[in-house]
PDB file of C-alpha atoms in Angstrom:
ATOM      1  CA  GLU A 634      86.563  85.667  94.340  1.00  0.00           C
ATOM      2  CA  VAL A 635      88.571  88.888  94.903  1.00  0.00           C
ATOM      3  CA  GLN A 636      87.088  91.816  92.996  1.00  0.00           C
ATOM      4  CA  LEU A 637      88.331  95.375  92.805  1.00  0.00           C
ATOM      5  CA  VAL A 638      86.140  97.889  90.764  1.00  0.00           C
ATOM      6  CA  GLU A 639      87.465 101.449  90.196  1.00  0.00           C
ATOM      7  CA  SER A 640      85.264 104.376  89.338  1.00  0.00           C
ATOM      8  CA  GLY A 641      85.444 108.130  89.130  1.00  0.00           C
ATOM      9  CA  GLY A 642      87.769 108.691  86.176  1.00  0.00           C
ATOM     10  CA  GLY A 643      87.116 111.082  83.455  1.00  0.00           C
ATOM     11  CA  LEU A 644      88.325 114.346  81.770  1.00  0.00           C
ATOM     12  CA  VAL A 645      89.513 117.147  83.989  1.00  0.00           C
ATOM     13  CA  LYS A 646      91.292 120.410  83.330  1.00  0.00           C
ATOM     14  CA  PRO A 647      94.819 121.057  84.541  1.00  0.00           C
ATOM     15  CA  GLY A 648      94.665 122.343  88.111  1.00  0.00           C
ATOM     16  CA  GLY A 649      91.449 120.565  88.724  1.00  0.00           C
ATOM     17  CA  SER A 650      90.592 117.773  91.122  1.00  0.00           C
ATOM     18  CA  LEU A 651      89.021 114.281  90.874  1.00  0.00           C
ATOM     19  CA  ARG A 652      88.305 111.471  93.331  1.00  0.00           C
ATOM     20  CA  LEU A 653      88.602 107.872  92.401  1.00  0.00           C
ATOM     21  CA  SER A 654      87.035 105.055  94.134  1.00  0.00           C
ATOM     22  CA  CYS A 655      87.626 101.381  94.352  1.00  0.00           C
ATOM     23  CA  ALA A 656      84.899  98.972  95.628  1.00  0.00           C
ATOM     24  CA  ALA A 657      86.426  95.807  97.005  1.00  0.00           C
ATOM     25  CA  SER A 658      84.797  92.392  97.621  1.00  0.00           C
ATOM     26  CA  GLY A 659      85.811  88.784  98.120  1.00  0.00           C
ATOM     27  CA  PHE A 660      88.371  89.352 100.849  1.00  0.00           C
ATOM     28  CA  THR A 661      88.564  91.039 104.353  1.00  0.00           C
ATOM     29  CA  PHE A 662      89.220  94.530 103.157  1.00  0.00           C
ATOM     30  CA  SER A 663      89.852  95.964 106.607  1.00  0.00           C
ATOM     31  CA  ASN A 664      92.929  93.744 106.951  1.00  0.00           C
ATOM     32  CA  ALA A 665      94.361  94.621 103.578  1.00  0.00           C
ATOM     33  CA  TRP A 666      97.050  96.963 102.572  1.00  0.00           C
ATOM     34  CA  MET A 667      95.983  98.788  99.390  1.00  0.00           C
ATOM     35  CA  SER A 668      97.742 100.653  96.639  1.00  0.00           C
ATOM     36  CA  TRP A 669      97.169 102.640  93.558  1.00  0.00           C
ATOM     37  CA  VAL A 670      99.330 102.045  90.356  1.00  0.00           C
ATOM     38  CA  ARG A 671      98.940 103.984  87.316  1.00  0.00           C
ATOM     39  CA  GLN A 672      99.805 103.640  83.562  1.00  0.00           C
ATOM     40  CA  ALA A 673     100.258 106.574  81.252  1.00  0.00           C
ATOM     41  CA  PRO A 674      99.031 105.809  77.633  1.00  0.00           C
ATOM     42  CA  GLY A 675     101.620 103.630  75.917  1.00  0.00           C
ATOM     43  CA  LYS A 676     103.841 103.681  79.046  1.00  0.00           C
ATOM     44  CA  GLY A 677     104.853 101.319  81.860  1.00  0.00           C
ATOM     45  CA  LEU A 678     103.526 100.897  85.427  1.00  0.00           C
ATOM     46  CA  GLU A 679     104.085 103.579  87.960  1.00  0.00           C
ATOM     47  CA  TRP A 680     103.293 103.213  91.647  1.00  0.00           C
ATOM     48  CA  VAL A 681     101.251 106.137  93.095  1.00  0.00           C
ATOM     49  CA  GLY A 682     100.796 105.333  96.790  1.00  0.00           C
ATOM     50  CA  ARG A 683      99.886 102.912  99.469  1.00  0.00           C
ATOM     51  CA  ILE A 684      97.763 102.828 102.681  1.00  0.00           C
ATOM     52  CA  LYS A 685      98.197 100.292 105.440  1.00  0.00           C
ATOM     53  CA  SER A 686      95.388  98.561 107.221  1.00  0.00           C
ATOM     54  CA  LYS A 687      94.136 100.336 110.356  1.00  0.00           C
ATOM     55  CA  THR A 688      95.455  97.441 112.426  1.00  0.00           C
ATOM     56  CA  ASP A 689      99.008  98.407 111.000  1.00  0.00           C
ATOM     57  CA  GLY A 690      98.546 102.055 111.711  1.00  0.00           C
ATOM     58  CA  GLY A 691      96.511 103.090 108.538  1.00  0.00           C
ATOM     59  CA  THR A 692      99.537 105.240 107.293  1.00  0.00           C
ATOM     60  CA  THR A 693      99.965 106.326 103.807  1.00  0.00           C
ATOM     61  CA  ASP A 694     103.053 106.677 101.545  1.00  0.00           C
ATOM     62  CA  TYR A 695     103.330 108.418  98.106  1.00  0.00           C
ATOM     63  CA  ALA A 696     105.469 108.466  95.162  1.00  0.00           C
ATOM     64  CA  ALA A 697     107.433 111.639  94.715  1.00  0.00           C
ATOM     65  CA  PRO A 698     105.565 112.993  91.612  1.00  0.00           C
ATOM     66  CA  VAL A 699     102.162 112.960  93.537  1.00  0.00           C
ATOM     67  CA  LYS A 700     103.281 113.756  97.097  1.00  0.00           C
ATOM     68  CA  GLY A 701     101.437 116.710  98.431  1.00  0.00           C
ATOM     69  CA  ARG A 702      98.820 116.615  95.712  1.00  0.00           C
ATOM     70  CA  PHE A 703      97.203 113.146  96.032  1.00  0.00           C
ATOM     71  CA  THR A 704      95.611 111.577  99.087  1.00  0.00           C
ATOM     72  CA  ILE A 705      94.745 107.883  99.666  1.00  0.00           C
ATOM     73  CA  SER A 706      92.055 107.083 102.129  1.00  0.00           C
ATOM     74  CA  ARG A 707      89.880 104.108 103.072  1.00  0.00           C
ATOM     75  CA  ASP A 708      86.379 103.403 104.444  1.00  0.00           C
ATOM     76  CA  ASP A 709      86.431  99.975 105.913  1.00  0.00           C
ATOM     77  CA  SER A 710      82.676 100.025 106.659  1.00  0.00           C
ATOM     78  CA  LYS A 711      82.089 100.448 102.916  1.00  0.00           C
ATOM     79  CA  ASN A 712      84.982  98.215 101.679  1.00  0.00           C
ATOM     80  CA  THR A 713      86.103 101.200  99.560  1.00  0.00           C
ATOM     81  CA  LEU A 714      89.391 102.703  98.767  1.00  0.00           C
ATOM     82  CA  TYR A 715      89.763 106.363  97.590  1.00  0.00           C
ATOM     83  CA  LEU A 716      92.239 108.457  95.714  1.00  0.00           C
ATOM     84  CA  GLN A 717      91.776 112.193  96.003  1.00  0.00           C
ATOM     85  CA  MET A 718      93.731 113.962  93.273  1.00  0.00           C
ATOM     86  CA  ASN A 719      94.288 117.743  93.419  1.00  0.00           C
ATOM     87  CA  SER A 720      96.213 120.173  91.374  1.00  0.00           C
ATOM     88  CA  LEU A 721      96.145 117.777  88.539  1.00  0.00           C
ATOM     89  CA  LYS A 722      98.815 118.034  85.708  1.00  0.00           C
ATOM     90  CA  THR A 723      98.673 116.833  82.139  1.00  0.00           C
ATOM     91  CA  GLU A 724     101.275 114.207  83.101  1.00  0.00           C
ATOM     92  CA  ASP A 725      98.769 112.681  85.531  1.00  0.00           C
ATOM     93  CA  THR A 726      96.871 111.459  82.640  1.00  0.00           C
ATOM     94  CA  ALA A 727      96.731 107.545  82.968  1.00  0.00           C
ATOM     95  CA  VAL A 728      94.781 104.570  83.774  1.00  0.00           C
ATOM     96  CA  TYR A 729      94.682 104.252  87.451  1.00  0.00           C
ATOM     97  CA  TYR A 730      94.574 100.787  88.967  1.00  0.00           C
ATOM     98  CA  CYS A 731      93.492  99.835  92.431  1.00  0.00           C
ATOM     99  CA  THR A 732      95.496  96.833  93.830  1.00  0.00           C
ATOM    100  CA  THR A 733      95.813  94.738  96.975  1.00  0.00           C
ATOM    101  CA  VAL A 734      99.266  94.472  98.601  1.00  0.00           C
ATOM    102  CA  GLN A 735     100.738  91.346  99.797  1.00  0.00           C
ATOM    103  CA  GLU A 736     103.745  90.990 101.967  1.00  0.00           C
ATOM    104  CA  TYR A 737     106.160  88.036 101.785  1.00  0.00           C
ATOM    105  CA  SER A 738     109.454  87.828 103.622  1.00  0.00           C
ATOM    106  CA  SER A 739     109.641  91.681 104.052  1.00  0.00           C
ATOM    107  CA  SER A 740     108.953  92.133 100.310  1.00  0.00           C
ATOM    108  CA  TYR A 741     105.730  93.508  99.009  1.00  0.00           C
ATOM    109  CA  TYR A 742     103.802  92.953  95.755  1.00  0.00           C
ATOM    110  CA  PHE A 743     100.571  93.614  94.084  1.00  0.00           C
ATOM    111  CA  ASP A 744      98.504  90.417  94.032  1.00  0.00           C
ATOM    112  CA  TYR A 745      95.104  91.492  92.722  1.00  0.00           C
ATOM    113  CA  TRP A 746      94.265  94.362  90.384  1.00  0.00           C
ATOM    114  CA  GLY A 747      91.066  96.230  89.426  1.00  0.00           C
ATOM    115  CA  GLN A 748      90.254  96.857  85.715  1.00  0.00           C
ATOM    116  CA  GLY A 749      91.408 100.489  85.984  1.00  0.00           C
ATOM    117  CA  THR A 750      89.872 103.773  85.356  1.00  0.00           C
ATOM    118  CA  LEU A 751      91.150 106.381  82.973  1.00  0.00           C
ATOM    119  CA  VAL A 752      91.930 109.875  84.039  1.00  0.00           C
ATOM    120  CA  THR A 753      92.564 112.484  81.260  1.00  0.00           C
ATOM    121  CA  VAL A 754      93.999 115.934  82.279  1.00  0.00           C
ATOM    122  CA  SER A 755      93.601 118.247  79.339  1.00  0.00           C
ATOM    123  CA  SER A 756      92.337 121.811  78.688  1.00  0.00           C
TER     124      SER A 756
ATOM    125  CA  SER B1396     117.408 105.609  93.252  1.00  0.00           C
ATOM    126  CA  TYR B1397     117.176 101.885  92.210  1.00  0.00           C
ATOM    127  CA  VAL B1398     116.636 101.121  88.633  1.00  0.00           C
ATOM    128  CA  LEU B1399     115.309  97.890  86.964  1.00  0.00           C
ATOM    129  CA  THR B1400     116.317  97.326  83.299  1.00  0.00           C
ATOM    130  CA  GLN B1401     114.298  95.175  81.035  1.00  0.00           C
ATOM    131  CA  PRO B1402     114.900  94.519  77.213  1.00  0.00           C
ATOM    132  CA  PRO B1403     112.058  96.359  75.297  1.00  0.00           C
ATOM    133  CA  SER B1404     111.272  93.233  73.332  1.00  0.00           C
ATOM    134  CA  VAL B1405     111.729  89.517  73.154  1.00  0.00           C
ATOM    135  CA  SER B1406     110.544  87.290  70.398  1.00  0.00           C
ATOM    136  CA  VAL B1407     110.084  83.552  70.396  1.00  0.00           C
ATOM    137  CA  ALA B1408     108.455  80.860  68.243  1.00  0.00           C
ATOM    138  CA  PRO B1409     105.599  78.799  69.614  1.00  0.00           C
ATOM    139  CA  GLY B1410     106.725  75.832  71.719  1.00  0.00           C
ATOM    140  CA  GLN B1411     110.040  77.353  72.307  1.00  0.00           C
ATOM    141  CA  THR B1412     111.336  78.872  75.591  1.00  0.00           C
ATOM    142  CA  ALA B1413     111.247  82.670  76.305  1.00  0.00           C
ATOM    143  CA  ARG B1414     113.590  84.311  78.840  1.00  0.00           C
ATOM    144  CA  ILE B1415     112.946  87.824  79.996  1.00  0.00           C
ATOM    145  CA  THR B1416     115.568  89.559  82.041  1.00  0.00           C
ATOM    146  CA  CYS B1417     115.365  92.197  84.829  1.00  0.00           C
ATOM    147  CA  GLY B1418     118.698  93.863  85.587  1.00  0.00           C
ATOM    148  CA  GLY B1419     119.484  95.686  88.738  1.00  0.00           C
ATOM    149  CA  ASN B1420     122.384  96.276  91.016  1.00  0.00           C
ATOM    150  CA  ASN B1421     122.737  93.268  93.342  1.00  0.00           C
ATOM    151  CA  ILE B1422     119.086  92.344  92.539  1.00  0.00           C
ATOM    152  CA  GLY B1423     119.833  88.900  93.809  1.00  0.00           C
ATOM    153  CA  SER B1424     119.650  90.313  97.358  1.00  0.00           C
ATOM    154  CA  LYS B1425     116.011  91.402  96.628  1.00  0.00           C
ATOM    155  CA  SER B1426     112.695  89.586  95.986  1.00  0.00           C
ATOM    156  CA  VAL B1427     111.518  90.139  92.548  1.00  0.00           C
ATOM    157  CA  HIS B1428     107.843  89.847  91.276  1.00  0.00           C
ATOM    158  CA  TRP B1429     106.583  89.627  87.709  1.00  0.00           C
ATOM    159  CA  TYR B1430     103.399  90.676  86.056  1.00  0.00           C
ATOM    160  CA  GLN B1431     101.844  89.887  82.689  1.00  0.00           C
ATOM    161  CA  GLN B1432      99.612  92.544  80.975  1.00  0.00           C
ATOM    162  CA  LYS B1433      97.773  91.723  77.786  1.00  0.00           C
ATOM    163  CA  PRO B1434      96.464  94.461  75.572  1.00  0.00           C
ATOM    164  CA  GLY B1435      93.655  96.391  77.080  1.00  0.00           C
ATOM    165  CA  GLN B1436      93.719  94.466  80.349  1.00  0.00           C
ATOM    166  CA  ALA B1437      95.006  94.874  83.851  1.00  0.00           C
ATOM    167  CA  PRO B1438      98.287  93.374  84.911  1.00  0.00           C
ATOM    168  CA  VAL B1439      98.335  89.945  86.416  1.00  0.00           C
ATOM    169  CA  LEU B1440     100.897  88.467  88.986  1.00  0.00           C
ATOM    170  CA  VAL B1441     102.507  85.577  87.453  1.00  0.00           C
ATOM    171  CA  VAL B1442     105.545  85.107  89.769  1.00  0.00           C
ATOM    172  CA  TYR B1443     106.351  86.378  93.298  1.00  0.00           C
ATOM    173  CA  ASP B1444     109.362  86.244  95.533  1.00  0.00           C
ATOM    174  CA  ASP B1445     111.609  85.275  92.573  1.00  0.00           C
ATOM    175  CA  SER B1446     110.123  82.039  91.748  1.00  0.00           C
ATOM    176  CA  ASP B1447     106.740  81.291  93.351  1.00  0.00           C
ATOM    177  CA  ARG B1448     103.611  81.076  91.268  1.00  0.00           C
ATOM    178  CA  PRO B1449     100.128  82.283  92.357  1.00  0.00           C
ATOM    179  CA  SER B1450      97.426  79.758  92.191  1.00  0.00           C
ATOM    180  CA  GLY B1451      96.005  79.348  88.586  1.00  0.00           C
ATOM    181  CA  ILE B1452      99.343  80.337  86.876  1.00  0.00           C
ATOM    182  CA  PRO B1453     100.688  77.576  84.738  1.00  0.00           C
ATOM    183  CA  GLU B1454     103.903  75.782  85.617  1.00  0.00           C
ATOM    184  CA  ARG B1455     105.321  76.871  82.396  1.00  0.00           C
ATOM    185  CA  PHE B1456     106.019  80.254  84.158  1.00  0.00           C
ATOM    186  CA  SER B1457     109.143  80.168  86.366  1.00  0.00           C
ATOM    187  CA  GLY B1458     111.524  82.607  87.768  1.00  0.00           C
ATOM    188  CA  SER B1459     115.119  82.881  89.057  1.00  0.00           C
ATOM    189  CA  ASN B1460     117.165  85.592  90.647  1.00  0.00           C
ATOM    190  CA  SER B1461     121.004  85.855  91.083  1.00  0.00           C
ATOM    191  CA  GLY B1462     123.735  88.400  91.063  1.00  0.00           C
ATOM    192  CA  ASN B1463     122.505  91.412  89.052  1.00  0.00           C
ATOM    193  CA  THR B1464     119.837  89.669  86.991  1.00  0.00           C
ATOM    194  CA  ALA B1465     116.375  88.250  87.607  1.00  0.00           C
ATOM    195  CA  THR B1466     114.870  86.105  84.866  1.00  0.00           C
ATOM    196  CA  LEU B1467     111.275  85.136  83.991  1.00  0.00           C
ATOM    197  CA  THR B1468     111.160  81.991  81.944  1.00  0.00           C
ATOM    198  CA  ILE B1469     108.249  80.879  79.962  1.00  0.00           C
ATOM    199  CA  SER B1470     108.526  77.369  78.698  1.00  0.00           C
ATOM    200  CA  ARG B1471     106.519  75.763  75.685  1.00  0.00           C
ATOM    201  CA  VAL B1472     105.365  79.304  74.757  1.00  0.00           C
ATOM    202  CA  GLU B1473     101.846  79.708  73.397  1.00  0.00           C
ATOM    203  CA  ALA B1474     100.258  82.452  71.287  1.00  0.00           C
ATOM    204  CA  GLY B1475      98.247  83.424  74.341  1.00  0.00           C
ATOM    205  CA  ASP B1476     101.448  84.314  76.272  1.00  0.00           C
ATOM    206  CA  GLU B1477     101.890  87.327  74.026  1.00  0.00           C
ATOM    207  CA  ALA B1478     101.866  90.266  76.398  1.00  0.00           C
ATOM    208  CA  ASP B1479     103.884  92.848  78.129  1.00  0.00           C
ATOM    209  CA  TYR B1480     105.840  91.584  81.167  1.00  0.00           C
ATOM    210  CA  TYR B1481     106.983  93.884  84.051  1.00  0.00           C
ATOM    211  CA  CYS B1482     109.351  92.991  86.985  1.00  0.00           C
ATOM    212  CA  GLN B1483     108.995  94.800  90.288  1.00  0.00           C
ATOM    213  CA  VAL B1484     110.811  95.124  93.641  1.00  0.00           C
ATOM    214  CA  TRP B1485     109.582  96.573  96.890  1.00  0.00           C
ATOM    215  CA  ASP B1486     111.196  96.212 100.286  1.00  0.00           C
ATOM    216  CA  SER B1487     110.802  98.141 103.574  1.00  0.00           C
ATOM    217  CA  SER B1488     113.842 100.334 102.629  1.00  0.00           C
ATOM    218  CA  SER B1489     112.397 101.724  99.527  1.00  0.00           C
ATOM    219  CA  ASP B1490     109.290 102.617  97.343  1.00  0.00           C
ATOM    220  CA  PRO B1491     108.037 100.022  94.808  1.00  0.00           C
ATOM    221  CA  ILE B1492     109.833 100.089  91.538  1.00  0.00           C
ATOM    222  CA  PHE B1493     108.733  98.538  88.188  1.00  0.00           C
ATOM    223  CA  GLY B1494     111.020  97.679  85.321  1.00  0.00           C
ATOM    224  CA  GLY B1495     110.192  99.425  82.018  1.00  0.00           C
ATOM    225  CA  GLY B1496     108.503  96.381  80.710  1.00  0.00           C
ATOM    226  CA  THR B1497     109.191  93.834  77.925  1.00  0.00           C
ATOM    227  CA  LYS B1498     107.005  93.103  74.981  1.00  0.00           C
ATOM    228  CA  LEU B1499     106.867  89.226  74.285  1.00  0.00           C
ATOM    229  CA  THR B1500     106.056  88.576  70.685  1.00  0.00           C
ATOM    230  CA  VAL B1501     105.103  84.982  69.682  1.00  0.00           C
ATOM    231  CA  LEU B1502     106.218  84.546  66.058  1.00  0.00           C
TER     232      LEU B1502
END
């Protein structure tokens, strides 16, 4: 059974930093593309970024609102995905979900999701 | 940038058929994926690649995509289907995009 368990959320002041973790199990993590998706309170889903498997280059890509401030990384030896968030803004307040990424006919989707961790940016 | 448009809400009586649309310019040329999110829970994939269902998703959930509209159809709606539903597209030429979400109310 695929399990994704996020941790590291909490309250942080504007301009501060936070690192989220996502512990993965039930699949071969090193082969998986992974992503972070967030949801502001009462709002819809917003993609944050993606990291490919090392086999596929291990490269990252980010949504415009977080580019230059957020960094996604992975430790395949620990089956763990990370999201380093710097220069946080109040508009970054959201539940952050860790997801697996699946490819089908050159289209991609999020097939498994963690339960999410809440990040609140407030003074 | 590409925009996906969903109706904010859809209401349906139990046992009836719910249709949730997702509009986008020539969306029929893209693969559309659908997620169900119940209150306080993480999203769950219910349809991928326009019309395929992951294992464990009831056959009552189906999808179609043509022209400028993709549609998620839920047959024989149950009270447990009440949730927010999101469409999503993502191909190699763009970043992932979600629709704004549709709240399905079972009357």
